[in-house]
């Protein structure tokens, strides 16, 4: 459903992605776990058809994202890390506009807006200008935009960033429910607890390369650690040539 083959992206002299390959099956959630600057957003933007790779292939639901960009865009919902929303529209107007762009029928657009805004507890804000929204409310509307037409693929870039615990829980439940309906989901995060809660498999990405990938239990076994956080620190420190326990003994 999602396939990435030997992906590379150079920004002038910086290599942001260097030989990344992975796939996400139908009804599976793959977490891209990485520190700031690891290359998560670049990978997701290429899959969303917003950035051209320097090299490699990316496919969504059978469409080649580079050669069939428009068709592939219809297959995916994308939740950017920093959404650019139209501040002078109301939430309702924006969602209606998105539904029209997606060629949805009018009744279907109205039904989805009603259902999702109720589920996300957005009703109080639906008719206010987006410019007045809090960070959490902007996240909610961005998530609804991504799921409006129930696409077979969801690309979620740091979906829980800046959210309160209750909405984080709600969003995670929605993500799991989409997986239950067969959606293929790629989710980036730097929060290990989010990856533990929802991901079937995790790819630890650091300095543009996938350093290890697998089911969380397999990652713990292969690193001999007891938590994803520990495994992550160990993998990143190994790349950086750092002794993971040095900070505990320094100053002695
Ligand atoms: P974060 O968690 O901070 O969002 P990330 O894992 O999403 O980080 P990217 O945003 O993909 O990482 O960045 C990967 C690398 O590419 C970083 O070194 C970043 O500085 C660089 N980079 C990203 N966008 C650009 C750009 N437009 N021009 C030049 N360099 C860029």
PDB file of C-alpha atoms and ligand atoms in Angstrom:
ATOM      1  CA  UNK A   1       0.000   0.000   0.000  1.00  0.00           C
ATOM      2  CA  UNK A   2       2.906   2.348   0.815  1.00  0.00           C
ATOM      3  CA  UNK A   3       6.243   1.543  -0.739  1.00  0.00           C
ATOM      4  CA  UNK A   4       9.486   3.479  -0.571  1.00  0.00           C
ATOM      5  CA  UNK A   5      12.526   2.240  -2.521  1.00  0.00           C
ATOM      6  CA  UNK A   6      16.053   3.501  -2.002  1.00  0.00           C
ATOM      7  CA  UNK A   7      14.951   7.086  -1.401  1.00  0.00           C
ATOM      8  CA  UNK A   8      17.420   9.944  -1.370  1.00  0.00           C
ATOM      9  CA  UNK A   9      16.854  13.666  -0.965  1.00  0.00           C
ATOM     10  CA  UNK A  10      19.554  16.310  -1.131  1.00  0.00           C
ATOM     11  CA  UNK A  11      18.893  19.910  -0.202  1.00  0.00           C
ATOM     12  CA  UNK A  12      21.872  21.528  -1.961  1.00  0.00           C
ATOM     13  CA  UNK A  13      24.793  20.233   0.125  1.00  0.00           C
ATOM     14  CA  UNK A  14      22.688  18.559   2.850  1.00  0.00           C
ATOM     15  CA  UNK A  15      21.635  14.942   2.353  1.00  0.00           C
ATOM     16  CA  UNK A  16      18.378  14.725   4.320  1.00  0.00           C
ATOM     17  CA  UNK A  17      17.455  11.162   3.238  1.00  0.00           C
ATOM     18  CA  UNK A  18      20.014   8.586   2.228  1.00  0.00           C
ATOM     19  CA  UNK A  19      18.872   5.213   0.868  1.00  0.00           C
ATOM     20  CA  UNK A  20      15.608   4.805   2.797  1.00  0.00           C
ATOM     21  CA  UNK A  21      13.407   1.803   1.911  1.00  0.00           C
ATOM     22  CA  UNK A  22      10.294   0.447   3.631  1.00  0.00           C
ATOM     23  CA  UNK A  23       6.748  -0.673   2.981  1.00  0.00           C
ATOM     24  CA  UNK A  24       3.489  -0.410   4.916  1.00  0.00           C
ATOM     25  CA  UNK A  25       0.817  -3.068   4.365  1.00  0.00           C
ATOM     26  CA  UNK A  26      -2.923  -2.642   4.279  1.00  0.00           C
ATOM     27  CA  UNK A  27      -4.213  -2.219   7.856  1.00  0.00           C
ATOM     28  CA  UNK A  28      -0.742  -1.579   9.254  1.00  0.00           C
ATOM     29  CA  UNK A  29       0.776   1.365  11.130  1.00  0.00           C
ATOM     30  CA  UNK A  30       4.492   2.020  10.660  1.00  0.00           C
ATOM     31  CA  UNK A  31       6.072   4.581  12.963  1.00  0.00           C
ATOM     32  CA  UNK A  32       9.010   6.681  11.770  1.00  0.00           C
ATOM     33  CA  UNK A  33      10.769   7.442  15.026  1.00  0.00           C
ATOM     34  CA  UNK A  34      13.575   9.979  14.953  1.00  0.00           C
ATOM     35  CA  UNK A  35      15.153  13.012  16.579  1.00  0.00           C
ATOM     36  CA  UNK A  36      14.793  16.534  15.215  1.00  0.00           C
ATOM     37  CA  UNK A  37      16.307  16.747  11.754  1.00  0.00           C
ATOM     38  CA  UNK A  38      16.412  12.949  11.263  1.00  0.00           C
ATOM     39  CA  UNK A  39      14.544  13.153   7.942  1.00  0.00           C
ATOM     40  CA  UNK A  40      10.981  12.218   8.939  1.00  0.00           C
ATOM     41  CA  UNK A  41       9.157  15.229   7.455  1.00  0.00           C
ATOM     42  CA  UNK A  42      11.196  15.063   4.255  1.00  0.00           C
ATOM     43  CA  UNK A  43      10.204  11.405   3.765  1.00  0.00           C
ATOM     44  CA  UNK A  44       6.530  12.143   4.408  1.00  0.00           C
ATOM     45  CA  UNK A  45       6.488  15.225   2.146  1.00  0.00           C
ATOM     46  CA  UNK A  46       7.936  13.153  -0.714  1.00  0.00           C
ATOM     47  CA  UNK A  47       5.224  10.501  -0.176  1.00  0.00           C
ATOM     48  CA  UNK A  48       2.580  13.238  -0.106  1.00  0.00           C
ATOM     49  CA  UNK A  49       3.787  14.412  -3.530  1.00  0.00           C
ATOM     50  CA  UNK A  50       4.958  17.798  -2.247  1.00  0.00           C
ATOM     51  CA  UNK A  51       8.712  17.314  -2.704  1.00  0.00           C
ATOM     52  CA  UNK A  52      10.586  15.575  -5.503  1.00  0.00           C
ATOM     53  CA  UNK A  53      13.215  13.078  -4.389  1.00  0.00           C
ATOM     54  CA  UNK A  54      16.756  13.257  -5.723  1.00  0.00           C
ATOM     55  CA  UNK A  55      16.619   9.499  -6.314  1.00  0.00           C
ATOM     56  CA  UNK A  56      14.407   6.493  -5.585  1.00  0.00           C
ATOM     57  CA  UNK A  57      10.798   5.395  -5.976  1.00  0.00           C
ATOM     58  CA  UNK A  58       7.675   6.076  -3.886  1.00  0.00           C
ATOM     59  CA  UNK A  59       4.328   4.373  -4.428  1.00  0.00           C
ATOM     60  CA  UNK A  60       0.922   4.830  -2.787  1.00  0.00           C
ATOM     61  CA  UNK A  61      -1.889   2.339  -3.382  1.00  0.00           C
ATOM     62  CA  UNK A  62      -0.189   1.237  -6.605  1.00  0.00           C
ATOM     63  CA  UNK A  63       0.386   4.768  -7.966  1.00  0.00           C
ATOM     64  CA  UNK A  64       3.846   6.096  -8.651  1.00  0.00           C
ATOM     65  CA  UNK A  65       3.930   9.343  -6.653  1.00  0.00           C
ATOM     66  CA  UNK A  66       6.471  10.947  -9.009  1.00  0.00           C
ATOM     67  CA  UNK A  67       4.822  10.054 -12.333  1.00  0.00           C
ATOM     68  CA  UNK A  68       1.188   9.867 -11.177  1.00  0.00           C
ATOM     69  CA  UNK A  69       1.220  12.628  -8.580  1.00  0.00           C
ATOM     70  CA  UNK A  70      -2.435  13.677  -8.934  1.00  0.00           C
ATOM     71  CA  UNK A  71      -3.775  10.120  -8.793  1.00  0.00           C
ATOM     72  CA  UNK A  72      -1.563   9.301  -5.801  1.00  0.00           C
ATOM     73  CA  UNK A  73      -2.736  12.427  -3.969  1.00  0.00           C
ATOM     74  CA  UNK A  74      -6.315  11.135  -4.118  1.00  0.00           C
ATOM     75  CA  UNK A  75      -5.199   7.964  -2.341  1.00  0.00           C
ATOM     76  CA  UNK A  76      -3.783   9.679   0.718  1.00  0.00           C
ATOM     77  CA  UNK A  77      -4.752  11.914   3.583  1.00  0.00           C
ATOM     78  CA  UNK A  78      -1.862  14.058   4.780  1.00  0.00           C
ATOM     79  CA  UNK A  79      -1.511  15.720   8.160  1.00  0.00           C
ATOM     80  CA  UNK A  80       1.478  18.080   7.993  1.00  0.00           C
ATOM     81  CA  UNK A  81       3.561  18.959  11.022  1.00  0.00           C
ATOM     82  CA  UNK A  82       2.941  22.672  10.421  1.00  0.00           C
ATOM     83  CA  UNK A  83      -0.413  22.998   8.648  1.00  0.00           C
ATOM     84  CA  UNK A  84      -1.041  26.090   6.540  1.00  0.00           C
ATOM     85  CA  UNK A  85      -4.725  26.787   7.029  1.00  0.00           C
ATOM     86  CA  UNK A  86      -6.865  29.600   5.623  1.00  0.00           C
ATOM     87  CA  UNK A  87      -7.305  31.831   8.671  1.00  0.00           C
ATOM     88  CA  UNK A  88     -10.099  33.859   7.057  1.00  0.00           C
ATOM     89  CA  UNK A  89     -12.354  30.850   6.512  1.00  0.00           C
ATOM     90  CA  UNK A  90     -14.456  29.151   9.169  1.00  0.00           C
ATOM     91  CA  UNK A  91     -13.704  25.504   9.936  1.00  0.00           C
ATOM     92  CA  UNK A  92     -16.924  24.519   8.164  1.00  0.00           C
ATOM     93  CA  UNK A  93     -16.011  26.487   5.034  1.00  0.00           C
ATOM     94  CA  UNK A  94     -12.550  24.943   4.908  1.00  0.00           C
ATOM     95  CA  UNK A  95     -13.814  21.366   5.310  1.00  0.00           C
ATOM     96  CA  UNK A  96     -16.535  21.978   2.712  1.00  0.00           C
ATOM     97  CA  UNK A  97     -13.923  23.341   0.301  1.00  0.00           C
ATOM     98  CA  UNK A  98     -11.676  20.305   0.879  1.00  0.00           C
ATOM     99  CA  UNK A  99     -14.636  17.967   0.242  1.00  0.00           C
ATOM    100  CA  UNK A 100     -15.279  19.748  -3.086  1.00  0.00           C
ATOM    101  CA  UNK A 101     -11.611  19.495  -4.063  1.00  0.00           C
ATOM    102  CA  UNK A 102     -11.856  15.757  -3.391  1.00  0.00           C
ATOM    103  CA  UNK A 103     -14.920  15.537  -5.701  1.00  0.00           C
ATOM    104  CA  UNK A 104     -17.127  14.320  -2.855  1.00  0.00           C
ATOM    105  CA  UNK A 105     -20.915  14.551  -3.154  1.00  0.00           C
ATOM    106  CA  UNK A 106     -22.563  17.418  -1.262  1.00  0.00           C
ATOM    107  CA  UNK A 107     -24.555  15.149   1.095  1.00  0.00           C
ATOM    108  CA  UNK A 108     -21.432  13.146   1.810  1.00  0.00           C
ATOM    109  CA  UNK A 109     -19.421  16.295   2.598  1.00  0.00           C
ATOM    110  CA  UNK A 110     -22.105  17.525   5.010  1.00  0.00           C
ATOM    111  CA  UNK A 111     -22.439  14.118   6.661  1.00  0.00           C
ATOM    112  CA  UNK A 112     -18.672  13.787   7.164  1.00  0.00           C
ATOM    113  CA  UNK A 113     -18.323  17.322   8.546  1.00  0.00           C
ATOM    114  CA  UNK A 114     -21.127  16.670  11.029  1.00  0.00           C
ATOM    115  CA  UNK A 115     -19.860  13.238  12.072  1.00  0.00           C
ATOM    116  CA  UNK A 116     -16.196  14.134  12.430  1.00  0.00           C
ATOM    117  CA  UNK A 117     -16.666  17.547  14.039  1.00  0.00           C
ATOM    118  CA  UNK A 118     -18.935  15.943  16.639  1.00  0.00           C
ATOM    119  CA  UNK A 119     -16.441  13.139  17.285  1.00  0.00           C
ATOM    120  CA  UNK A 120     -13.580  15.640  17.617  1.00  0.00           C
ATOM    121  CA  UNK A 121     -15.698  17.924  19.817  1.00  0.00           C
ATOM    122  CA  UNK A 122     -15.249  20.732  17.335  1.00  0.00           C
ATOM    123  CA  UNK A 123     -18.853  21.879  17.074  1.00  0.00           C
ATOM    124  CA  UNK A 124     -18.317  25.051  19.146  1.00  0.00           C
ATOM    125  CA  UNK A 125     -15.607  26.225  16.748  1.00  0.00           C
ATOM    126  CA  UNK A 126     -16.961  25.038  13.427  1.00  0.00           C
ATOM    127  CA  UNK A 127     -18.433  28.411  12.497  1.00  0.00           C
ATOM    128  CA  UNK A 128     -15.609  30.564  13.927  1.00  0.00           C
ATOM    129  CA  UNK A 129     -12.712  31.845  11.826  1.00  0.00           C
ATOM    130  CA  UNK A 130      -9.721  29.481  11.793  1.00  0.00           C
ATOM    131  CA  UNK A 131      -7.505  32.442  12.691  1.00  0.00           C
ATOM    132  CA  UNK A 132      -9.044  32.343  16.186  1.00  0.00           C
ATOM    133  CA  UNK A 133      -8.333  28.617  16.744  1.00  0.00           C
ATOM    134  CA  UNK A 134      -6.020  27.246  19.434  1.00  0.00           C
ATOM    135  CA  UNK A 135      -3.181  24.896  18.440  1.00  0.00           C
ATOM    136  CA  UNK A 136      -5.263  21.844  19.452  1.00  0.00           C
ATOM    137  CA  UNK A 137      -8.291  22.981  17.447  1.00  0.00           C
ATOM    138  CA  UNK A 138      -6.074  23.555  14.388  1.00  0.00           C
ATOM    139  CA  UNK A 139      -4.753  20.000  14.818  1.00  0.00           C
ATOM    140  CA  UNK A 140      -8.294  18.640  14.972  1.00  0.00           C
ATOM    141  CA  UNK A 141      -9.363  20.381  11.760  1.00  0.00           C
ATOM    142  CA  UNK A 142      -6.143  19.257  10.048  1.00  0.00           C
ATOM    143  CA  UNK A 143      -6.828  15.650  11.024  1.00  0.00           C
ATOM    144  CA  UNK A 144     -10.413  15.878   9.724  1.00  0.00           C
ATOM    145  CA  UNK A 145      -9.063  17.275   6.424  1.00  0.00           C
ATOM    146  CA  UNK A 146      -6.804  14.218   6.168  1.00  0.00           C
ATOM    147  CA  UNK A 147      -9.627  11.698   6.737  1.00  0.00           C
ATOM    148  CA  UNK A 148     -12.469  13.508   4.887  1.00  0.00           C
ATOM    149  CA  UNK A 149     -12.723  10.990   2.025  1.00  0.00           C
ATOM    150  CA  UNK A 150     -11.545   7.914   4.006  1.00  0.00           C
ATOM    151  CA  UNK A 151      -8.402   7.466   1.896  1.00  0.00           C
ATOM    152  CA  UNK A 152      -6.626   4.079   1.816  1.00  0.00           C
ATOM    153  CA  UNK A 153      -3.392   5.733   3.008  1.00  0.00           C
ATOM    154  CA  UNK A 154      -2.775   8.176   5.862  1.00  0.00           C
ATOM    155  CA  UNK A 155       0.472  10.137   6.198  1.00  0.00           C
ATOM    156  CA  UNK A 156       0.617  11.712   9.644  1.00  0.00           C
ATOM    157  CA  UNK A 157       3.563  13.970  10.488  1.00  0.00           C
ATOM    158  CA  UNK A 158       3.884  14.370  14.264  1.00  0.00           C
ATOM    159  CA  UNK A 159       0.085  14.147  14.666  1.00  0.00           C
ATOM    160  CA  UNK A 160       0.080  14.483  18.462  1.00  0.00           C
ATOM    161  CA  UNK A 161       2.558  17.382  18.717  1.00  0.00           C
ATOM    162  CA  UNK A 162       1.270  20.006  21.136  1.00  0.00           C
ATOM    163  CA  UNK A 163      -1.942  18.210  22.019  1.00  0.00           C
ATOM    164  CA  UNK A 164      -3.384  17.776  25.488  1.00  0.00           C
ATOM    165  CA  UNK A 165      -3.516  14.205  26.864  1.00  0.00           C
ATOM    166  CA  UNK A 166      -7.244  13.828  26.284  1.00  0.00           C
ATOM    167  CA  UNK A 167      -7.109  14.790  22.616  1.00  0.00           C
ATOM    168  CA  UNK A 168      -3.946  12.758  22.154  1.00  0.00           C
ATOM    169  CA  UNK A 169      -5.931   9.751  23.404  1.00  0.00           C
ATOM    170  CA  UNK A 170      -8.863  10.571  21.094  1.00  0.00           C
ATOM    171  CA  UNK A 171      -6.575  10.952  18.085  1.00  0.00           C
ATOM    172  CA  UNK A 172      -4.787   7.678  18.841  1.00  0.00           C
ATOM    173  CA  UNK A 173      -8.161   5.886  19.048  1.00  0.00           C
ATOM    174  CA  UNK A 174      -9.121   7.311  15.641  1.00  0.00           C
ATOM    175  CA  UNK A 175      -5.823   6.245  14.132  1.00  0.00           C
ATOM    176  CA  UNK A 176      -6.337   2.700  15.464  1.00  0.00           C
ATOM    177  CA  UNK A 177      -9.894   2.658  14.167  1.00  0.00           C
ATOM    178  CA  UNK A 178      -8.705   3.599  10.654  1.00  0.00           C
ATOM    179  CA  UNK A 179      -6.151   0.813  10.828  1.00  0.00           C
ATOM    180  CA  UNK A 180      -8.998  -1.542  11.766  1.00  0.00           C
ATOM    181  CA  UNK A 181     -10.739  -0.537   8.522  1.00  0.00           C
ATOM    182  CA  UNK A 182      -7.669  -1.436   6.444  1.00  0.00           C
ATOM    183  CA  UNK A 183      -5.984   1.968   6.101  1.00  0.00           C
ATOM    184  CA  UNK A 184      -2.176   1.919   5.689  1.00  0.00           C
ATOM    185  CA  UNK A 185      -0.712   4.489   8.039  1.00  0.00           C
ATOM    186  CA  UNK A 186       2.726   6.077   8.188  1.00  0.00           C
ATOM    187  CA  UNK A 187       3.150   8.136  11.328  1.00  0.00           C
ATOM    188  CA  UNK A 188       6.189  10.166  12.283  1.00  0.00           C
ATOM    189  CA  UNK A 189       6.977  10.991  15.881  1.00  0.00           C
ATOM    190  CA  UNK A 190       9.838  11.696  18.228  1.00  0.00           C
ATOM    191  CA  UNK A 191       7.714  10.538  21.181  1.00  0.00           C
ATOM    192  CA  UNK A 192       8.415   6.883  21.948  1.00  0.00           C
ATOM    193  CA  UNK A 193       5.171   6.483  23.951  1.00  0.00           C
ATOM    194  CA  UNK A 194       3.096   7.418  20.883  1.00  0.00           C
ATOM    195  CA  UNK A 195       4.944   4.837  18.789  1.00  0.00           C
ATOM    196  CA  UNK A 196       4.458   2.198  21.515  1.00  0.00           C
ATOM    197  CA  UNK A 197       0.735   2.899  21.760  1.00  0.00           C
ATOM    198  CA  UNK A 198      -0.225   2.700  18.093  1.00  0.00           C
ATOM    199  CA  UNK A 199       2.502   1.317  15.829  1.00  0.00           C
ATOM    200  CA  UNK A 200       2.697  -2.264  14.579  1.00  0.00           C
ATOM    201  CA  UNK A 201       6.285  -1.695  13.483  1.00  0.00           C
ATOM    202  CA  UNK A 202       8.750   1.085  14.091  1.00  0.00           C
ATOM    203  CA  UNK A 203      11.619   2.355  11.916  1.00  0.00           C
ATOM    204  CA  UNK A 204      14.260   4.279  13.849  1.00  0.00           C
ATOM    205  CA  UNK A 205      15.601   6.951  11.500  1.00  0.00           C
ATOM    206  CA  UNK A 206      18.716   8.958  12.255  1.00  0.00           C
ATOM    207  CA  UNK A 207      20.748  11.260  10.019  1.00  0.00           C
ATOM    208  CA  UNK A 208      18.685  10.297   6.992  1.00  0.00           C
ATOM    209  CA  UNK A 209      19.049   6.510   7.277  1.00  0.00           C
ATOM    210  CA  UNK A 210      16.853   3.813   8.796  1.00  0.00           C
ATOM    211  CA  UNK A 211      19.048   2.293  11.491  1.00  0.00           C
ATOM    212  CA  UNK A 212      16.695  -0.496  12.533  1.00  0.00           C
ATOM    213  CA  UNK A 213      13.113  -1.507  11.800  1.00  0.00           C
ATOM    214  CA  UNK A 214      10.701  -4.069  13.170  1.00  0.00           C
ATOM    215  CA  UNK A 215       7.973  -4.897  15.661  1.00  0.00           C
ATOM    216  CA  UNK A 216       8.624  -3.217  19.011  1.00  0.00           C
ATOM    217  CA  UNK A 217       9.265  -6.541  20.798  1.00  0.00           C
ATOM    218  CA  UNK A 218      11.801  -7.520  18.132  1.00  0.00           C
ATOM    219  CA  UNK A 219      13.569  -4.150  18.524  1.00  0.00           C
ATOM    220  CA  UNK A 220      13.749  -4.648  22.297  1.00  0.00           C
ATOM    221  CA  UNK A 221      15.114  -8.188  21.856  1.00  0.00           C
ATOM    222  CA  UNK A 222      17.711  -7.195  19.290  1.00  0.00           C
ATOM    223  CA  UNK A 223      18.960  -4.264  21.386  1.00  0.00           C
ATOM    224  CA  UNK A 224      18.606  -6.052  24.736  1.00  0.00           C
ATOM    225  CA  UNK A 225      16.579  -3.161  26.129  1.00  0.00           C
ATOM    226  CA  UNK A 226      13.315  -2.985  28.064  1.00  0.00           C
ATOM    227  CA  UNK A 227      11.658   0.058  26.524  1.00  0.00           C
ATOM    228  CA  UNK A 228      11.482   1.693  23.142  1.00  0.00           C
ATOM    229  CA  UNK A 229      13.015   4.826  24.655  1.00  0.00           C
ATOM    230  CA  UNK A 230      16.072   2.842  25.771  1.00  0.00           C
ATOM    231  CA  UNK A 231      16.300   1.099  22.406  1.00  0.00           C
ATOM    232  CA  UNK A 232      16.088   4.445  20.606  1.00  0.00           C
ATOM    233  CA  UNK A 233      18.831   6.025  22.727  1.00  0.00           C
ATOM    234  CA  UNK A 234      21.048   2.988  22.214  1.00  0.00           C
ATOM    235  CA  UNK A 235      20.613   2.975  18.430  1.00  0.00           C
ATOM    236  CA  UNK A 236      21.202   6.733  18.090  1.00  0.00           C
ATOM    237  CA  UNK A 237      24.194   6.702  20.439  1.00  0.00           C
ATOM    238  CA  UNK A 238      25.749   3.832  18.497  1.00  0.00           C
ATOM    239  CA  UNK A 239      25.529   5.906  15.293  1.00  0.00           C
ATOM    240  CA  UNK A 240      26.996   8.933  17.044  1.00  0.00           C
ATOM    241  CA  UNK A 241      29.751   6.845  18.625  1.00  0.00           C
ATOM    242  CA  UNK A 242      28.622   7.900  22.088  1.00  0.00           C
ATOM    243  CA  UNK A 243      28.681   5.745  25.204  1.00  0.00           C
ATOM    244  CA  UNK A 244      25.018   5.702  26.200  1.00  0.00           C
ATOM    245  CA  UNK A 245      25.872   5.481  29.918  1.00  0.00           C
ATOM    246  CA  UNK A 246      28.616   8.101  29.894  1.00  0.00           C
ATOM    247  CA  UNK A 247      26.340  10.784  31.246  1.00  0.00           C
ATOM    248  CA  UNK A 248      25.608   8.655  34.311  1.00  0.00           C
ATOM    249  CA  UNK A 249      29.259   8.397  35.290  1.00  0.00           C
ATOM    250  CA  UNK A 250      30.541  11.798  34.150  1.00  0.00           C
ATOM    251  CA  UNK A 251      31.718  13.974  37.029  1.00  0.00           C
ATOM    252  CA  UNK A 252      32.675  11.028  39.224  1.00  0.00           C
TER     253      UNK A 252
HETATM  254  P1  LIG B   1      11.795  17.482  12.975  1.00  0.00           P
HETATM  255  O1  LIG B   1      11.399  16.424  13.946  1.00  0.00           O
HETATM  256  O2  LIG B   1      12.650  18.551  13.602  1.00  0.00           O
HETATM  257  O3  LIG B   1      10.669  18.018  12.160  1.00  0.00           O
HETATM  258  P2  LIG B   1      12.591  15.749  10.769  1.00  0.00           P
HETATM  259  O4  LIG B   1      13.023  14.397  11.204  1.00  0.00           O
HETATM  260  O5  LIG B   1      11.217  15.887  10.249  1.00  0.00           O
HETATM  261  O6  LIG B   1      12.853  16.793  11.948  1.00  0.00           O
HETATM  262  P3  LIG B   1      13.462  16.980   8.302  1.00  0.00           P
HETATM  263  O7  LIG B   1      12.628  18.204   8.489  1.00  0.00           O
HETATM  264  O8  LIG B   1      13.062  16.011   7.271  1.00  0.00           O
HETATM  265  O9  LIG B   1      13.670  16.215   9.683  1.00  0.00           O
HETATM  266  O10 LIG B   1      14.961  17.493   8.006  1.00  0.00           O
HETATM  267  C1  LIG B   1      16.017  16.601   7.636  1.00  0.00           C
HETATM  268  C2  LIG B   1      17.261  17.421   7.339  1.00  0.00           C
HETATM  269  O11 LIG B   1      17.058  18.206   6.180  1.00  0.00           O
HETATM  270  C3  LIG B   1      17.657  18.406   8.452  1.00  0.00           C
HETATM  271  O12 LIG B   1      19.049  18.474   8.493  1.00  0.00           O
HETATM  272  C4  LIG B   1      17.069  19.720   7.971  1.00  0.00           C
HETATM  273  O13 LIG B   1      17.800  20.810   8.471  1.00  0.00           O
HETATM  274  C5  LIG B   1      17.234  19.590   6.457  1.00  0.00           C
HETATM  275  N1  LIG B   1      16.189  20.320   5.709  1.00  0.00           N
HETATM  276  C6  LIG B   1      14.859  20.130   5.785  1.00  0.00           C
HETATM  277  N2  LIG B   1      14.205  20.954   4.933  1.00  0.00           N
HETATM  278  C7  LIG B   1      15.167  21.685   4.308  1.00  0.00           C
HETATM  279  C8  LIG B   1      15.156  22.712   3.305  1.00  0.00           C
HETATM  280  N3  LIG B   1      14.010  23.148   2.773  1.00  0.00           N
HETATM  281  N4  LIG B   1      16.338  23.218   2.908  1.00  0.00           N
HETATM  282  C9  LIG B   1      17.517  22.783   3.422  1.00  0.00           C
HETATM  283  N5  LIG B   1      17.596  21.817   4.371  1.00  0.00           N
HETATM  284  C10 LIG B   1      16.449  21.271   4.809  1.00  0.00           C
END
